[in-house]
Short mmCIF file of C-alpha atoms and ligand atoms in Angstrom, two decimals:
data_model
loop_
_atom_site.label_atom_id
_atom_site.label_comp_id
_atom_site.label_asym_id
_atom_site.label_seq_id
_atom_site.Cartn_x
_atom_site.Cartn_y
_atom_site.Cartn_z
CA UNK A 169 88.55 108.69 69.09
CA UNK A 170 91.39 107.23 67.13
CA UNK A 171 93.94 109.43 66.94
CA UNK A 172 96.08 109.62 63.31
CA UNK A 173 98.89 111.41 64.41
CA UNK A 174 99.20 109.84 67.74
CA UNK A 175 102.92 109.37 67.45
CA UNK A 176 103.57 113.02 66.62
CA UNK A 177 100.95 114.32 68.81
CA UNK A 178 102.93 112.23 71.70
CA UNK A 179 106.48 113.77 71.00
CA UNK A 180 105.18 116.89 71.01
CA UNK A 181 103.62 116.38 74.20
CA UNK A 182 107.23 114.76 75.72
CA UNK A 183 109.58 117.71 74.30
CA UNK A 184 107.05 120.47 75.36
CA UNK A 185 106.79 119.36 79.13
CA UNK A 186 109.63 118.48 81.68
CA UNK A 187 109.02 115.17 82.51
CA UNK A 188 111.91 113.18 84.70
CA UNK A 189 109.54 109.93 85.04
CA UNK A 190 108.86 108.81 81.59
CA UNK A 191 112.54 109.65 79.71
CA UNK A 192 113.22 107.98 77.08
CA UNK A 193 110.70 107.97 75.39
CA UNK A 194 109.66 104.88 72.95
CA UNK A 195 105.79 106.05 71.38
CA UNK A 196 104.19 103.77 68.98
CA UNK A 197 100.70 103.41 66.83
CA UNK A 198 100.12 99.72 68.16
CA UNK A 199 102.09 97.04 69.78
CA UNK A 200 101.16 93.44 71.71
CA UNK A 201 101.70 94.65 74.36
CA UNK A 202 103.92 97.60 75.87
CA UNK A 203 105.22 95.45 78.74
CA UNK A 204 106.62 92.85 76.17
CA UNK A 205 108.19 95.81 74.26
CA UNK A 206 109.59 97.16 77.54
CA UNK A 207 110.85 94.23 77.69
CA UNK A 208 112.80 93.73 75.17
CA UNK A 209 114.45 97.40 75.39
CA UNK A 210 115.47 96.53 79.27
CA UNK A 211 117.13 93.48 77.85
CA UNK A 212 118.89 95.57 75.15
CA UNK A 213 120.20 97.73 78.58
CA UNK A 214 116.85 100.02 78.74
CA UNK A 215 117.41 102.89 81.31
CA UNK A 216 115.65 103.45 84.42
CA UNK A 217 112.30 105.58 83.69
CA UNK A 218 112.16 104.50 80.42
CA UNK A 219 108.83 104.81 79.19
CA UNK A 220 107.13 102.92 76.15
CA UNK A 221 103.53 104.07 75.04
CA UNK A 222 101.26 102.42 72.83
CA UNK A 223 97.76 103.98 71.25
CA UNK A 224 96.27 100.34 71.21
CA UNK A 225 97.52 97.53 72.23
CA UNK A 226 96.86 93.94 70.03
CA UNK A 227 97.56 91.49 72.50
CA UNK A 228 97.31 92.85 76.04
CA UNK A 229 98.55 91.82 79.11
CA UNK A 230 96.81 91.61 82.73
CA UNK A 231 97.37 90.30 86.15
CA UNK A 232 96.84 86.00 86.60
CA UNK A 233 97.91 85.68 82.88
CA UNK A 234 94.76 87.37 81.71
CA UNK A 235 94.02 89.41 78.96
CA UNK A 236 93.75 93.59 79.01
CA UNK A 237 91.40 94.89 75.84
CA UNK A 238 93.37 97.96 74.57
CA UNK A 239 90.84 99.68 72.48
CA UNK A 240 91.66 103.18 71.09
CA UNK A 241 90.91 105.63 73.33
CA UNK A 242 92.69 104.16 76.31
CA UNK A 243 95.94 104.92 77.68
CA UNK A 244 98.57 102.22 77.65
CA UNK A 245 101.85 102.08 78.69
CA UNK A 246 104.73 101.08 80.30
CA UNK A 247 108.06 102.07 82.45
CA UNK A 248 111.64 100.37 83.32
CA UNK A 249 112.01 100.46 86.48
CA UNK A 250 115.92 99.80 87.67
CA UNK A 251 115.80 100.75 91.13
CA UNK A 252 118.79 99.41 93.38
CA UNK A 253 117.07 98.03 96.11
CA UNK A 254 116.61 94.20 97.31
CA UNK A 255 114.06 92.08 95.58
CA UNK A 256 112.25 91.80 98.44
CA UNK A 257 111.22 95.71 99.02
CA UNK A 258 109.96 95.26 94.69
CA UNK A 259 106.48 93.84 96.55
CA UNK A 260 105.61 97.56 97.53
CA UNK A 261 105.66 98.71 93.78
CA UNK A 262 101.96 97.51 93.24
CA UNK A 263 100.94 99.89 96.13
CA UNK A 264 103.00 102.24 95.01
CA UNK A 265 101.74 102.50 91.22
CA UNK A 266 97.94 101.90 92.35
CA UNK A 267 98.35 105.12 94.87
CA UNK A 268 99.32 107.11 91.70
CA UNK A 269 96.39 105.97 89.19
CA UNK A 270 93.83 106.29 92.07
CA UNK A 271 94.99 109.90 92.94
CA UNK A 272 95.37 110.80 89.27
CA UNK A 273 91.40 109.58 88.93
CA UNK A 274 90.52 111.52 91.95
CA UNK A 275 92.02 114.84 90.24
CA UNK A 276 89.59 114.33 87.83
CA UNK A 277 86.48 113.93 90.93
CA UNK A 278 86.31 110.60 89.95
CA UNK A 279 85.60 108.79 93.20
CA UNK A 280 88.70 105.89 92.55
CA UNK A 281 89.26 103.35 94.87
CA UNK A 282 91.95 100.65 95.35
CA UNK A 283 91.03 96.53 95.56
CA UNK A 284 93.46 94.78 96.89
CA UNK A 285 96.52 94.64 95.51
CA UNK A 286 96.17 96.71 92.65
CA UNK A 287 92.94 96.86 90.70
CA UNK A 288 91.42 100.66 90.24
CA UNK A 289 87.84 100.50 90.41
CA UNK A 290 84.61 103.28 90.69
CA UNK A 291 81.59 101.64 91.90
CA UNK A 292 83.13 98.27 91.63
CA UNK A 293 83.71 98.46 87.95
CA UNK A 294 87.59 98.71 86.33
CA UNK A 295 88.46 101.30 85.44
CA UNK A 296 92.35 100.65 85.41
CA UNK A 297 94.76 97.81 85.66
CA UNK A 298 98.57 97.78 86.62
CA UNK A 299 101.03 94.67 86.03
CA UNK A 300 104.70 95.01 87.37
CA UNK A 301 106.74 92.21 86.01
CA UNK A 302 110.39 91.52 87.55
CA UNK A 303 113.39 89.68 85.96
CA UNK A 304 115.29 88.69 89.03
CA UNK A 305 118.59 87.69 88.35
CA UNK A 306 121.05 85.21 91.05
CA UNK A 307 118.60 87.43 93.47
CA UNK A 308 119.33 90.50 92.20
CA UNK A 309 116.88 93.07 90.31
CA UNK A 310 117.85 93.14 86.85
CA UNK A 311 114.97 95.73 86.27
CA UNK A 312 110.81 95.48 86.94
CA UNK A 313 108.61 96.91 83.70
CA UNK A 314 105.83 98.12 85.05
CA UNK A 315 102.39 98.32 83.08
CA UNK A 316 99.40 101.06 83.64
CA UNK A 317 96.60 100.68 81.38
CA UNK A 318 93.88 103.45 81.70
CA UNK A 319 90.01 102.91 80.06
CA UNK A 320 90.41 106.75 79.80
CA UNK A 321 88.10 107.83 76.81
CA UNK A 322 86.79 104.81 75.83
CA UNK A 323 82.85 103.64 75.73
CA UNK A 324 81.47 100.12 76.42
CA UNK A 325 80.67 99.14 73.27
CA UNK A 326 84.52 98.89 72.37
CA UNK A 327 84.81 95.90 74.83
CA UNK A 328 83.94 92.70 74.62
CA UNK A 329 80.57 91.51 75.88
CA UNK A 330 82.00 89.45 78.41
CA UNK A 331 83.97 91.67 80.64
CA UNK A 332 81.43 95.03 79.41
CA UNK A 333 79.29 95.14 82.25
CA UNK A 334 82.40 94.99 84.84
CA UNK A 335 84.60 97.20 82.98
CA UNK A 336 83.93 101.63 83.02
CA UNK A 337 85.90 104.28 82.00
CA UNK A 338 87.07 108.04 82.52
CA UNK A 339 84.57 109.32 79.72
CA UNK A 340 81.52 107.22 81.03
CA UNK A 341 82.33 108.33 84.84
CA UNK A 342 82.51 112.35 83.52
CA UNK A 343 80.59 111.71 80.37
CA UNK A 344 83.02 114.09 78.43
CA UNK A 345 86.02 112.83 77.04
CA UNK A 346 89.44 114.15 79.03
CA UNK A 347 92.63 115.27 77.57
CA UNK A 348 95.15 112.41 77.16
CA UNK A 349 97.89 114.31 77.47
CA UNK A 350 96.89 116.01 80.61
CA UNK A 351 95.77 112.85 82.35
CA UNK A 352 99.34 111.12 81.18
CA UNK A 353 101.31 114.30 83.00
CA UNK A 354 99.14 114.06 86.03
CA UNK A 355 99.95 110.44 86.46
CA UNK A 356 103.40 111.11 85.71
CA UNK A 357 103.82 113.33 87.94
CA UNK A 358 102.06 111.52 90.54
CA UNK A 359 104.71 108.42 89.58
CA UNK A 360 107.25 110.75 90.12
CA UNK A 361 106.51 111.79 93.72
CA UNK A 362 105.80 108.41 94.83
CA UNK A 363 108.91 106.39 93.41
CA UNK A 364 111.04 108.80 94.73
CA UNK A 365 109.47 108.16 98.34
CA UNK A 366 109.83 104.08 97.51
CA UNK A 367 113.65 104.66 96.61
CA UNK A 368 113.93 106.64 99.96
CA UNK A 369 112.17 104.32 101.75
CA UNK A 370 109.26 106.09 102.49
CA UNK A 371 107.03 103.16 103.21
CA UNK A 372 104.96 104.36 105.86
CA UNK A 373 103.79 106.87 103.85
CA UNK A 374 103.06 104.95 100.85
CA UNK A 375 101.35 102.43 103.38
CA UNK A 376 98.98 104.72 104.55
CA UNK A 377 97.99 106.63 101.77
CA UNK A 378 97.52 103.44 99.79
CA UNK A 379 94.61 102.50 102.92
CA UNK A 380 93.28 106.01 102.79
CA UNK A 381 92.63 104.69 99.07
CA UNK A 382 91.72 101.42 99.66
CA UNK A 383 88.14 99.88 99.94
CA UNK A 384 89.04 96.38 100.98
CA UNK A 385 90.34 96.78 104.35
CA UNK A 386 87.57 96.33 106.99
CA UNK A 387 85.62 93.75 104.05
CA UNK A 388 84.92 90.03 104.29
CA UNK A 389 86.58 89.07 101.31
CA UNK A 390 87.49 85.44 99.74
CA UNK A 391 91.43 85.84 98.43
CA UNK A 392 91.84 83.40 95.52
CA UNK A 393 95.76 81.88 95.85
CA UNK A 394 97.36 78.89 93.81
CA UNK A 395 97.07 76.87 96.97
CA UNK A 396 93.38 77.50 98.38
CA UNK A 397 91.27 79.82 99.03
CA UNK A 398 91.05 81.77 101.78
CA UNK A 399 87.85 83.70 103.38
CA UNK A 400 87.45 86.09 106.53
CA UNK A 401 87.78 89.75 107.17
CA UNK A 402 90.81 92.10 105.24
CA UNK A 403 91.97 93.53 108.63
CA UNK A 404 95.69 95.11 107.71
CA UNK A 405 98.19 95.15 105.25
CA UNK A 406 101.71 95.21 106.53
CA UNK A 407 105.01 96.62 104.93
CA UNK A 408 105.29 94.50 102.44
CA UNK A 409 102.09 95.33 100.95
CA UNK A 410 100.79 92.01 101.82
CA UNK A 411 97.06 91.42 103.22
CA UNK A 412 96.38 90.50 106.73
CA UNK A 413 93.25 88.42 107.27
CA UNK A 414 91.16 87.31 110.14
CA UNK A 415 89.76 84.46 108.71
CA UNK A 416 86.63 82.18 109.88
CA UNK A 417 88.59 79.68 111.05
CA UNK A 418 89.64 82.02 113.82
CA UNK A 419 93.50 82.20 112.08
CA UNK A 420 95.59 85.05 111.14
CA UNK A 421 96.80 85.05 107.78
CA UNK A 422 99.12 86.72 105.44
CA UNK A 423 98.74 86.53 102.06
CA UNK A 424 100.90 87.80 99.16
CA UNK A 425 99.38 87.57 96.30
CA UNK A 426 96.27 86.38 94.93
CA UNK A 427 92.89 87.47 93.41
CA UNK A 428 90.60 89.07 95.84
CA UNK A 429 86.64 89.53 95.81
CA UNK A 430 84.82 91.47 98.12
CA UNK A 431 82.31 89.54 99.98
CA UNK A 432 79.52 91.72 99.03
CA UNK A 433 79.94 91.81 95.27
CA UNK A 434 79.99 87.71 95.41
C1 BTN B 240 95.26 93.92 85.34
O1 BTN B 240 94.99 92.77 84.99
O2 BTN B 240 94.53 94.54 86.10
C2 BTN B 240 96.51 94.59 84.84
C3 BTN B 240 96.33 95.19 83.50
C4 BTN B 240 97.55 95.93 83.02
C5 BTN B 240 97.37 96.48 81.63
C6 BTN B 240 98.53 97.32 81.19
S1 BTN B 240 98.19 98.18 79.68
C7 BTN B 240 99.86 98.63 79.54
C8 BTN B 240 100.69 97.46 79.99
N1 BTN B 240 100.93 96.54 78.88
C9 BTN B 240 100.33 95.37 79.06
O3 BTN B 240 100.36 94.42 78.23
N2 BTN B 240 99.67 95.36 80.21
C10 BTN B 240 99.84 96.60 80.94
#
């Protein structure tokens, strides 16, 4: 599965195919961790759609300031973003990126669905992860890097024991393994479509297809925040991508961040 001439293999695969979403181009054999590279190219005046891919990852990073195991076989990587918009429209990005990974997993008749706010799951098990990460400067974007990582043709026994029966992947689901390449132009393309609807303020549309994706809405759910927890039914989200809950203390809440668990998987 691990692939020795990744790096060639990868600019082959960039100069061969017209892709807008994903140019530059910065491939590597391993890294920490793709967003921190991002990173530092977006400091160093990174363009918008950059795009910085990784065939394993050393030091992963995932949502809540965990970890993301980045075993070959898996796709990693991530994009600038630079879009010239408020900060406060960047909270739709989340949606916006999950839309794309679940659609690209449904391509394959993998039956994807969306956890609140971002997590990509089939039959409650992770099968793909996104982390956007903003540097917000005197409240204005600077740029967001956002992060996809992909357990695309990867087994169980490459993760560790403690997160292996919650984890899945694209080869398990469809027990053959899928092209990289194809899968990475699928998404792309799918990231394409759907942040040029987010810079044109397509929200409504992003809104819905994000629910038509989603399997937490209608749930009784606990949402995990810094401040408390909250429990009661996922009723909405509104346009901010934030989650509306009934809870059992008879209150309507809005919550914008947090980690959420579905009632039934408790
Ligand atoms: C999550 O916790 O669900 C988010 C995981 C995001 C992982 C991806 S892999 C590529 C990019 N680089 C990172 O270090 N993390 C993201």
């Amino acid at each position: 599965m691990c692939n020795n001439n990744f790096i060639q293999k990868t600019k082959d695969f960039f100069n061969n195919n017209d892709i807008d979403f994903g140019k530059p181009y910065y491939i590597f054999d391993t890294v920490d961790s793709t967003n921190r590279k991002a990173k530092d190219i977006a400091e160093q005046g990174g363009t918008d759609k950059s795009l910085i891919v990784s065939q394993i990852q050393q030091s992963g990073r995932g949502r809540l300031n965990r970890g993301w195991e980045s075993p070959p076989g898996g796709l990693y990587f991530s994009v600038i973003l630079r879009p010239t918009i408020c900060v406060k429209k960047t909270t739709l990005l989340p949606l916006v990126a999950s839309v794309c990974v679940a659609k690209t997993l449904r391509m394959y008749g993998l039956s994807a669905c969306i956890k609140w706010p971002n997590d990509i799951r089939i039959n409650r098990k992770k099968i793909a992860g996104i982390l956007l990460e903003s540097n917000i400067y005197q409240n204005k974007l600077e740029y967001i890097i956002l992060g996809i990582g992909v357990n695309l043709n990867t087994t169980k026994h490459q993760f560790s024991e403690k997160i292996r029966k919650n984890v899945t992947s694209v080869l398990s689901e469809h027990s053959k393994p899928i092209d990289y390449y194809q899968f990475l132009r699928t998404l792309l393309d799918f990231l394409d479509t759907y942040y040029r609807l987010f810079i044109n303020d397509k929200y409504p549309r992003i809104i819905s297809d994000w629910k038509e994706l989603s399997d937490t809405l209608e749930q009784k759910v606990k949402i995990v925040t810094s401040k408390e927890d909250i429990i009661g039914k996922a009723v909405d989200i509104d346009e901010h991508g934030f989650i509306i809950i009934d809870t059992i203390q008879g209150e309507k809440k809005t919550i914008m961040s947090g980690d959420c668990f579905h009632f039934t998987e408790l």
